[in-house]
Amino acid sequence: MTMKLILLTGAAGGAARMIRPLLRETYRLRLSDRAPVADRHPDEEDVPADLTDAEAVARAVEGVDGIVHFGGFSVEGPWEAILPANIEGTYNLYEAARQAGVRRIVFASSNHAVGFYRRDQTIGDNVTPLPDSRYGVSKVFGEALGSLYGHKYGMEILSIRIGNVLDRPVDARRLAIWISPRDLVQLIGIGLERPGIRHEIVYGVSGNTRSWWDNSNAHRLGYRPQDDSEVFAEAVLAADPGPSGDDVIDLHQGGPFCRLEAGGGA
Ligand code: 15L
């Protein structure tokens, strides 16, 4: 059986680079970023596109079986950056997919769509969004687009509120929200393959003992995480600088994003 061709936007970014080798085991990949991807594997296609350029985005989606949308601005930033990359760009991508008849999209949403929930709360996929940043607002917008295109146009869309994807968790906050690359790839596979989805929201988190999220919707869809940040907890906590002393940062799930202005990520 021939492998499905999947468009991966934001392909030069850190998260995409971690998951590309794993995705290549199951899919042919068409990479897309603003510039050609420097470390392209010989089996990967590359169709550069600025997400604000609707014609370029239309060329990138042409002929693919599904889309994994990691493109856009990935931390807090000025509205002048978030608006084109994450609002206009995500709209262009959904619209290009609809027009090209591409029915499957996996959207890299973020924990920052709900970052103003407190850490002593356990939240599920159906809570009211509480974005902690302009960036978080743009992720709520992307989820709303997923809902619209799923329900109105019959597309099949999974929005994954990703915590933090890395080989290992890097601080105390990330012990709650960390996801391993292989667990994220498992969720992406569910988004690309599972029949009967209109629009679903799940948390992109490993099976962490310290998780703040009720991920039963992901489990219902078949997710069986293989990793738990707890194996790193002792080392992470020994190296952690401790609370910042600012309750806005320390008590909320979004951490520094709850305070950040246009200056960047964490
Ligand atoms: C995100 O959404 C960012 O893309 C990532 O760089 C991390 O900052 C992550 O959130 C986080 O909350 O740790």
PDB file of C-alpha atoms in Angstrom, residues 51-52 57 69 83-94:
ATOM      1  CA  LEU A  51       1.100  31.283   5.290  1.00  0.00           C
ATOM      2  CA  THR A  52      -0.064  34.816   4.470  1.00  0.00           C
ATOM      3  CA  VAL A  57      -0.560  27.865   0.547  1.00  0.00           C
ATOM      4  CA  HIS A  69      -0.354  22.369  10.874  1.00  0.00           C
ATOM      5  CA  LEU A  83      -2.255  38.390  13.278  1.00  0.00           C
ATOM      6  CA  PRO A  84      -0.734  37.465   9.898  1.00  0.00           C
ATOM      7  CA  ALA A  85       1.047  34.243  10.896  1.00  0.00           C
ATOM      8  CA  ASN A  86      -1.538  32.629  13.174  1.00  0.00           C
ATOM      9  CA  ILE A  87      -4.888  34.217  12.354  1.00  0.00           C
ATOM     10  CA  GLU A  88      -4.701  34.966   8.640  1.00  0.00           C
ATOM     11  CA  GLY A  89      -2.284  32.109   7.997  1.00  0.00           C
ATOM     12  CA  THR A  90      -4.408  29.449   9.709  1.00  0.00           C
ATOM     13  CA  TYR A  91      -7.479  30.713   7.872  1.00  0.00           C
ATOM     14  CA  ASN A  92      -5.621  30.520   4.543  1.00  0.00           C
ATOM     15  CA  LEU A  93      -4.591  26.961   5.298  1.00  0.00           C
ATOM     16  CA  TYR A  94      -8.087  25.751   6.247  1.00  0.00           C
TER      17      TYR A  94
END
